[in-house]
Short mmCIF file of C-alpha atoms in Angstrom, two decimals:
data_model
loop_
_atom_site.label_atom_id
_atom_site.label_comp_id
_atom_site.label_asym_id
_atom_site.label_seq_id
_atom_site.Cartn_x
_atom_site.Cartn_y
_atom_site.Cartn_z
CA MET A 11 -1.59 5.81 -57.48
CA ALA A 12 -0.54 2.45 -56.08
CA LYS A 13 1.26 4.19 -53.22
CA PHE A 14 -1.80 6.28 -52.43
CA SER A 15 -4.00 3.20 -52.45
CA LYS A 16 -1.66 1.35 -50.11
CA ASN A 17 -1.55 4.26 -47.66
CA SER A 18 -5.30 4.59 -47.86
CA MET A 19 -5.72 0.91 -47.04
CA VAL A 20 -3.43 1.24 -44.02
CA LEU A 21 -5.36 4.29 -42.83
CA CYS A 22 -8.68 2.53 -43.25
CA PHE A 23 -7.33 -0.47 -41.37
CA LEU A 24 -6.20 1.71 -38.45
CA VAL A 25 -9.54 3.52 -38.38
CA ALA A 26 -11.32 0.16 -38.29
CA ILE A 27 -9.18 -0.99 -35.36
CA VAL A 28 -9.92 2.19 -33.41
CA PHE A 29 -13.65 1.76 -34.13
CA VAL A 30 -13.63 -1.85 -32.91
CA ILE A 31 -11.72 -0.92 -29.75
CA SER A 32 -14.06 2.00 -29.07
CA SER A 33 -17.12 -0.18 -29.64
CA ALA A 34 -15.77 -2.87 -27.33
CA SER A 35 -15.04 -0.27 -24.66
CA ALA A 36 -18.56 1.13 -24.92
CA SER A 37 -20.08 -2.35 -24.74
CA THR A 38 -18.33 -3.04 -21.45
CA ARG A 39 -19.68 0.04 -19.70
CA LEU A 40 -22.76 -0.39 -17.55
CA LYS A 41 -25.65 2.03 -17.97
CA LYS A 42 -25.63 4.51 -15.12
CA PHE A 43 -28.58 6.23 -13.45
CA ASN A 44 -27.70 9.38 -11.53
CA HIS A 45 -30.06 9.59 -8.59
CA PRO A 46 -30.08 12.99 -6.86
CA THR A 47 -30.23 12.82 -3.08
CA LYS A 48 -31.69 15.24 -0.54
CA GLY A 49 -28.55 17.39 -0.53
CA ASP A 50 -27.77 16.93 3.16
CA GLY A 51 -25.03 14.34 2.62
CA THR A 52 -27.23 11.39 3.60
CA LEU A 53 -28.79 8.51 1.68
CA ASN A 54 -31.60 6.26 2.92
CA PHE A 55 -33.24 3.37 1.10
CA LEU A 56 -35.07 0.08 1.55
CA VAL A 57 -34.12 -3.34 0.17
CA ILE A 58 -36.66 -6.08 -0.53
CA GLY A 59 -36.64 -9.25 -2.58
CA ASP A 60 -38.75 -12.23 -3.65
CA TRP A 61 -42.01 -10.37 -3.24
CA GLY A 62 -44.48 -10.32 -6.17
CA ARG A 63 -47.41 -12.54 -5.11
CA ARG A 64 -50.44 -10.23 -5.56
CA GLY A 65 -50.36 -9.40 -1.85
CA THR A 66 -50.47 -12.98 -0.56
CA TYR A 67 -48.01 -14.72 1.78
CA ASN A 68 -47.93 -11.53 3.90
CA GLN A 69 -46.65 -9.38 1.03
CA SER A 70 -49.23 -6.73 1.92
CA HIS A 71 -48.25 -6.82 5.60
CA VAL A 72 -44.60 -6.28 4.74
CA ALA A 73 -45.59 -3.42 2.42
CA ARG A 74 -47.45 -1.65 5.24
CA HIS A 75 -44.39 -1.67 7.47
CA MET A 76 -42.21 -0.55 4.58
CA GLU A 77 -44.57 2.43 4.35
CA ARG A 78 -43.94 3.36 7.99
CA VAL A 79 -40.17 2.94 7.84
CA GLY A 80 -39.97 4.64 4.47
CA GLU A 81 -41.78 7.68 5.84
CA LYS A 82 -39.66 7.81 8.99
CA LEU A 83 -36.39 7.64 7.04
CA ASP A 84 -37.64 9.79 4.14
CA ILE A 85 -36.13 7.21 1.79
CA ASP A 86 -34.55 8.13 -1.52
CA PHE A 87 -35.46 4.90 -3.35
CA VAL A 88 -36.14 1.16 -3.04
CA LEU A 89 -33.89 -1.66 -4.28
CA SER A 90 -35.34 -5.01 -5.36
CA THR A 91 -33.11 -8.09 -5.28
CA GLY A 92 -35.21 -9.94 -7.86
CA ASP A 93 -37.93 -12.59 -8.17
CA ASN A 94 -40.22 -9.65 -8.65
CA PHE A 95 -43.20 -11.58 -10.05
CA TYR A 96 -44.20 -15.13 -9.10
CA ASP A 97 -44.36 -17.82 -10.11
CA ASN A 98 -43.19 -17.32 -13.66
CA GLY A 99 -42.39 -13.66 -14.21
CA LEU A 100 -44.59 -11.64 -16.56
CA THR A 101 -46.27 -12.99 -19.69
CA GLY A 102 -46.06 -9.61 -21.43
CA VAL A 103 -46.15 -5.87 -20.83
CA ASN A 104 -49.91 -6.02 -20.27
CA ASP A 105 -49.78 -8.82 -17.72
CA THR A 106 -52.00 -7.75 -14.80
CA ASN A 107 -49.49 -9.30 -12.39
CA PHE A 108 -47.39 -6.14 -12.71
CA VAL A 109 -50.14 -3.91 -11.34
CA GLU A 110 -51.56 -6.49 -8.92
CA SER A 111 -48.19 -7.37 -7.37
CA PHE A 112 -46.48 -3.98 -7.55
CA THR A 113 -48.57 -0.89 -8.23
CA ASN A 114 -51.56 -1.94 -6.11
CA ILE A 115 -49.45 -3.22 -3.20
CA TYR A 116 -46.85 -0.52 -2.60
CA THR A 117 -49.33 2.35 -2.63
CA ALA A 118 -48.05 4.45 0.28
CA LYS A 119 -46.81 7.96 -0.38
CA SER A 120 -43.44 7.13 1.19
CA LEU A 121 -42.94 4.33 -1.35
CA GLN A 122 -43.65 6.49 -4.40
CA LYS A 123 -39.94 6.64 -5.10
CA GLN A 124 -37.84 5.03 -7.80
CA TRP A 125 -37.62 1.23 -7.58
CA TYR A 126 -34.37 -0.15 -9.01
CA SER A 127 -34.71 -3.87 -9.72
CA VAL A 128 -32.73 -6.83 -11.02
CA LEU A 129 -34.11 -10.09 -12.41
CA GLY A 130 -34.38 -13.29 -10.40
CA ASN A 131 -34.66 -16.87 -11.63
CA HIS A 132 -38.48 -16.77 -11.41
CA ASP A 133 -38.47 -13.64 -13.59
CA TYR A 134 -36.50 -15.55 -16.24
CA ARG A 135 -39.33 -18.09 -16.41
CA GLY A 136 -41.54 -15.45 -17.97
CA ASN A 137 -41.16 -12.93 -20.75
CA VAL A 138 -37.92 -11.24 -19.70
CA GLU A 139 -38.12 -8.59 -22.41
CA ALA A 140 -41.48 -7.52 -21.04
CA GLN A 141 -40.13 -7.00 -17.53
CA LEU A 142 -37.19 -5.03 -18.95
CA SER A 143 -39.41 -2.97 -21.24
CA PRO A 144 -39.59 0.83 -20.76
CA TYR A 145 -43.30 0.47 -21.51
CA LEU A 146 -43.88 -0.62 -17.90
CA ARG A 147 -42.78 2.84 -16.79
CA LYS A 148 -45.81 4.23 -18.59
CA ILE A 149 -47.93 2.07 -16.29
CA ASP A 150 -45.90 2.88 -13.16
CA SER A 151 -43.11 5.43 -13.47
CA ARG A 152 -41.31 4.08 -10.41
CA TRP A 153 -40.20 0.92 -12.20
CA ILE A 154 -36.65 0.57 -13.51
CA CYS A 155 -35.42 -2.94 -14.27
CA LEU A 156 -32.36 -3.80 -16.34
CA ARG A 157 -30.11 -6.82 -16.45
CA SER A 158 -27.08 -4.98 -15.04
CA PHE A 159 -26.61 -1.27 -14.34
CA VAL A 160 -25.29 1.29 -11.84
CA VAL A 161 -27.15 3.66 -9.54
CA ASN A 162 -25.00 6.68 -8.73
CA ALA A 163 -26.37 8.24 -5.56
CA GLU A 164 -23.53 10.64 -4.79
CA ILE A 165 -22.00 9.17 -1.62
CA ALA A 166 -22.80 5.63 -2.78
CA GLU A 167 -22.70 3.70 -6.02
CA ILE A 168 -24.83 0.60 -6.31
CA PHE A 169 -23.82 -1.96 -8.93
CA MET A 170 -26.84 -4.04 -9.92
CA VAL A 171 -25.82 -7.32 -11.58
CA ASP A 172 -27.63 -10.13 -13.36
CA THR A 173 -26.69 -13.37 -11.56
CA THR A 174 -29.28 -15.88 -12.81
CA PRO A 175 -27.36 -16.90 -15.98
CA PHE A 176 -24.39 -17.86 -13.78
CA GLU A 177 -26.35 -20.80 -12.32
CA GLU A 178 -25.71 -23.71 -14.68
CA LYS A 179 -28.57 -25.82 -13.33
CA TYR A 180 -31.15 -23.54 -14.94
CA PHE A 181 -29.67 -24.54 -18.31
CA THR A 182 -28.84 -28.20 -17.72
CA THR A 183 -31.68 -29.34 -15.43
CA PRO A 184 -34.56 -26.86 -15.81
CA LYS A 185 -37.09 -29.51 -14.73
CA ASP A 186 -40.52 -28.42 -15.99
CA HIS A 187 -39.57 -24.76 -16.23
CA ILE A 188 -39.01 -22.84 -19.44
CA TYR A 189 -36.51 -19.99 -19.19
CA ASP A 190 -36.32 -16.99 -21.48
CA TRP A 191 -32.63 -16.78 -22.39
CA ARG A 192 -32.96 -14.12 -25.07
CA GLY A 193 -30.06 -11.69 -24.75
CA VAL A 194 -28.04 -14.14 -22.63
CA LEU A 195 -26.73 -16.72 -25.09
CA PRO A 196 -24.01 -17.76 -25.58
CA ARG A 197 -23.93 -18.10 -21.80
CA HIS A 198 -20.19 -18.11 -21.18
CA ALA A 199 -19.66 -14.99 -23.28
CA TYR A 200 -22.49 -13.27 -21.42
CA MET A 201 -21.03 -14.17 -18.01
CA ALA A 202 -17.59 -12.94 -19.05
CA SER A 203 -19.16 -9.66 -20.16
CA VAL A 204 -21.00 -9.21 -16.85
CA VAL A 205 -17.81 -9.82 -14.86
CA LYS A 206 -15.81 -7.48 -17.09
CA GLU A 207 -18.43 -4.73 -16.89
CA LEU A 208 -18.65 -5.04 -13.11
CA GLU A 209 -14.91 -4.92 -12.60
CA LYS A 210 -14.53 -1.93 -14.90
CA ALA A 211 -17.28 -0.02 -13.12
CA LEU A 212 -15.85 -0.80 -9.69
CA SER A 213 -12.35 0.21 -10.76
CA GLU A 214 -13.63 3.62 -11.88
CA SER A 215 -15.80 4.27 -8.82
CA THR A 216 -14.79 7.01 -6.39
CA ALA A 217 -17.90 6.62 -4.21
CA THR A 218 -17.53 6.53 -0.44
CA TRP A 219 -19.74 3.45 -0.28
CA LYS A 220 -19.66 0.68 -2.87
CA ILE A 221 -22.57 -1.74 -2.95
CA VAL A 222 -23.07 -4.68 -5.30
CA LEU A 223 -26.55 -6.21 -5.57
CA GLY A 224 -27.63 -9.41 -7.32
CA HIS A 225 -30.36 -11.98 -6.92
CA HIS A 226 -28.24 -14.95 -5.88
CA ALA A 227 -26.19 -15.14 -2.71
CA ILE A 228 -22.44 -15.29 -2.51
CA ARG A 229 -22.68 -16.41 1.12
CA SER A 230 -25.89 -17.69 2.70
CA ALA A 231 -26.95 -19.89 5.59
CA GLY A 232 -30.37 -20.37 3.98
CA HIS A 233 -31.92 -23.01 1.76
CA HIS A 234 -29.75 -22.42 -1.31
CA GLY A 235 -26.53 -21.81 0.59
CA ASP A 236 -23.44 -20.29 -1.04
CA THR A 237 -23.42 -19.86 -4.83
CA GLN A 238 -20.04 -21.34 -5.71
CA ILE A 239 -19.68 -19.75 -9.13
CA LEU A 240 -20.25 -16.31 -7.58
CA VAL A 241 -17.72 -17.14 -4.86
CA ASP A 242 -15.27 -17.93 -7.64
CA ARG A 243 -16.11 -15.14 -10.12
CA PHE A 244 -17.43 -12.24 -8.02
CA LEU A 245 -15.89 -12.47 -4.56
CA PRO A 246 -12.25 -11.80 -5.59
CA ILE A 247 -13.38 -8.67 -7.47
CA LEU A 248 -15.47 -7.40 -4.56
CA ARG A 249 -12.51 -7.83 -2.21
CA LYS A 250 -10.07 -6.23 -4.67
CA TYR A 251 -12.11 -3.04 -5.02
CA ASP A 252 -13.11 -2.71 -1.35
CA VAL A 253 -16.83 -3.24 -1.82
CA ASP A 254 -18.66 -2.58 1.43
CA PHE A 255 -21.85 -4.63 0.95
CA TYR A 256 -23.11 -7.41 -1.27
CA MET A 257 -26.92 -7.58 -1.17
CA ASN A 258 -29.13 -10.34 -2.55
CA GLY A 259 -32.39 -12.25 -2.30
CA HIS A 260 -33.15 -15.79 -3.57
CA ASP A 261 -33.14 -17.32 -0.10
CA HIS A 262 -36.50 -16.38 1.42
CA CYS A 263 -35.13 -15.05 4.67
CA LEU A 264 -33.13 -12.21 6.22
CA GLU A 265 -29.41 -12.68 6.87
CA HIS A 266 -26.25 -10.84 7.80
CA ILE A 267 -22.92 -12.59 7.23
CA SER A 268 -19.38 -11.15 7.36
CA ASP A 269 -16.61 -12.00 4.94
CA THR A 270 -13.73 -13.76 6.71
CA GLU A 271 -11.00 -12.06 4.65
CA SER A 272 -12.19 -8.47 4.21
CA PRO A 273 -14.62 -5.88 5.65
CA LEU A 274 -17.22 -6.98 3.06
CA GLN A 275 -20.68 -7.75 4.49
CA PHE A 276 -23.20 -10.12 2.88
CA LEU A 277 -26.77 -8.86 3.41
CA VAL A 278 -29.67 -11.09 2.37
CA SER A 279 -33.12 -9.56 1.92
CA GLY A 280 -35.32 -12.09 0.16
CA ALA A 281 -38.32 -12.17 2.49
CA GLY A 282 -40.80 -9.87 0.76
CA SER A 283 -43.58 -12.48 0.80
CA LYS A 284 -43.32 -16.27 1.07
CA ALA A 285 -40.71 -17.36 3.62
CA TRP A 286 -39.20 -20.78 4.31
CA ARG A 287 -39.62 -21.47 8.00
CA GLY A 288 -36.89 -23.65 9.52
CA ASP A 289 -34.96 -24.08 6.25
CA ILE A 290 -31.47 -23.30 7.56
CA LYS A 291 -27.99 -24.41 6.54
CA GLY A 292 -24.78 -23.65 8.37
CA ILE A 293 -26.41 -21.49 11.03
CA ASN A 294 -23.51 -22.15 13.41
CA ARG A 295 -20.92 -20.58 11.14
CA ASP A 296 -18.93 -17.98 13.04
CA ASP A 297 -19.43 -15.41 10.30
CA VAL A 298 -23.26 -15.47 10.56
CA HIS A 299 -24.43 -12.55 12.69
CA PHE A 300 -28.15 -12.81 12.02
CA PHE A 301 -30.65 -15.17 10.43
CA HIS A 302 -34.44 -14.80 10.39
CA ASP A 303 -36.60 -17.38 8.62
CA GLY A 304 -39.65 -15.14 8.27
CA GLN A 305 -40.90 -12.29 6.12
CA GLY A 306 -39.44 -8.80 6.27
CA PHE A 307 -37.16 -6.25 4.64
CA MET A 308 -34.04 -4.18 5.22
CA SER A 309 -33.27 -0.47 5.56
CA VAL A 310 -29.95 1.23 4.81
CA GLU A 311 -28.91 4.63 6.18
CA LEU A 312 -25.69 6.16 4.88
CA THR A 313 -23.67 9.27 5.66
CA PRO A 314 -20.17 10.04 4.39
CA THR A 315 -18.72 8.31 7.46
CA GLU A 316 -21.37 5.96 8.84
CA ALA A 317 -23.64 3.16 7.63
CA GLU A 318 -26.51 1.63 9.58
CA ILE A 319 -28.35 -1.52 8.51
CA LYS A 320 -31.66 -2.59 10.07
CA TYR A 321 -33.73 -5.71 9.47
CA TYR A 322 -37.48 -5.61 10.10
CA ASP A 323 -39.83 -8.57 10.43
CA VAL A 324 -43.41 -8.91 9.18
CA PHE A 325 -44.66 -7.06 12.29
CA GLY A 326 -42.33 -4.13 11.69
CA ARG A 327 -40.09 -4.97 14.62
CA ILE A 328 -36.35 -4.39 14.31
CA ARG A 329 -34.78 -7.84 14.54
CA HIS A 330 -31.17 -6.87 13.86
CA ARG A 331 -29.19 -3.64 13.74
CA TRP A 332 -25.60 -3.24 12.59
CA SER A 333 -23.49 -0.16 11.99
CA ARG A 334 -20.17 0.55 10.36
CA SER A 335 -17.81 3.44 9.94
CA LYS A 336 -14.88 3.58 7.58
CA ASN A 337 -12.55 3.26 10.54
CA LEU A 338 -14.53 1.14 12.97
CA LEU A 339 -16.73 -1.92 12.69
CA HIS A 340 -19.23 -2.81 15.36
CA SER A 341 -22.56 -4.52 15.61
CA ALA A 342 -25.43 -4.54 18.02
CA MET A 343 -28.47 -6.62 18.89
#
């Protein structure tokens, strides 16, 4: 009987270990959305950030030109780089800011596609759980917002990551702002989990194009400049797994910067409404291909062998165009 009990204890112990390992593995896997494409081997989408101001600061003007470009490209979806609702996120799931800044602004038929969104620092100043709530999809079915997740669009995988908790100043010197850190604390454990989840997802990806999107910049010539903790924690991983593009908002401008040590391109699209005219840092850096301190958005066109990026201003004019193949890099304009 004693022998049986001892063996049973060992078996239970081993089962417990397997359960813990399995649970840990599951917890480090990002939720994935499989987005079917048109079936012709292409993928087209728009990228916009820092936009939700109830149509003011030219948000409505930008939306109208997104309508035209979206129709022309027959886009598959829209990506939002965060700061979706100003000034302080949403107060709850019934906050009228959601409808007034999103549903009632992006009304065009061409924009009635899925919107995949991450949180920005302004979103964390409101009720974060409300903005993440599936209830908002009952109000507008286009809306999908999670902290971190993956969009699998066949020839491309887009890794959406939550970058706001990486900025220590929001915790140590919040000024008069109150941040909703539910689900984030303890901070260092949360950051380690985000990095681990991202690296695991990238290591498993077989997509032709790998895109990582967050709110904060890794490289930027704008007001906020480079985000050093993302340079330290994210950049080595992006280089290691041959990520093609890192996209972000936060700086209220449009930018294109090349990495100096890999083919990685930094694409800033944070000009969905209020822009910061003349607020430029490091504009003379050799790796900066384009900087526009006005409102606008970005389009992305992908095939299995080619990528084309276009930046549009508030008047719908193409201000910068850049293309890439897997074997050749070149830019224009």
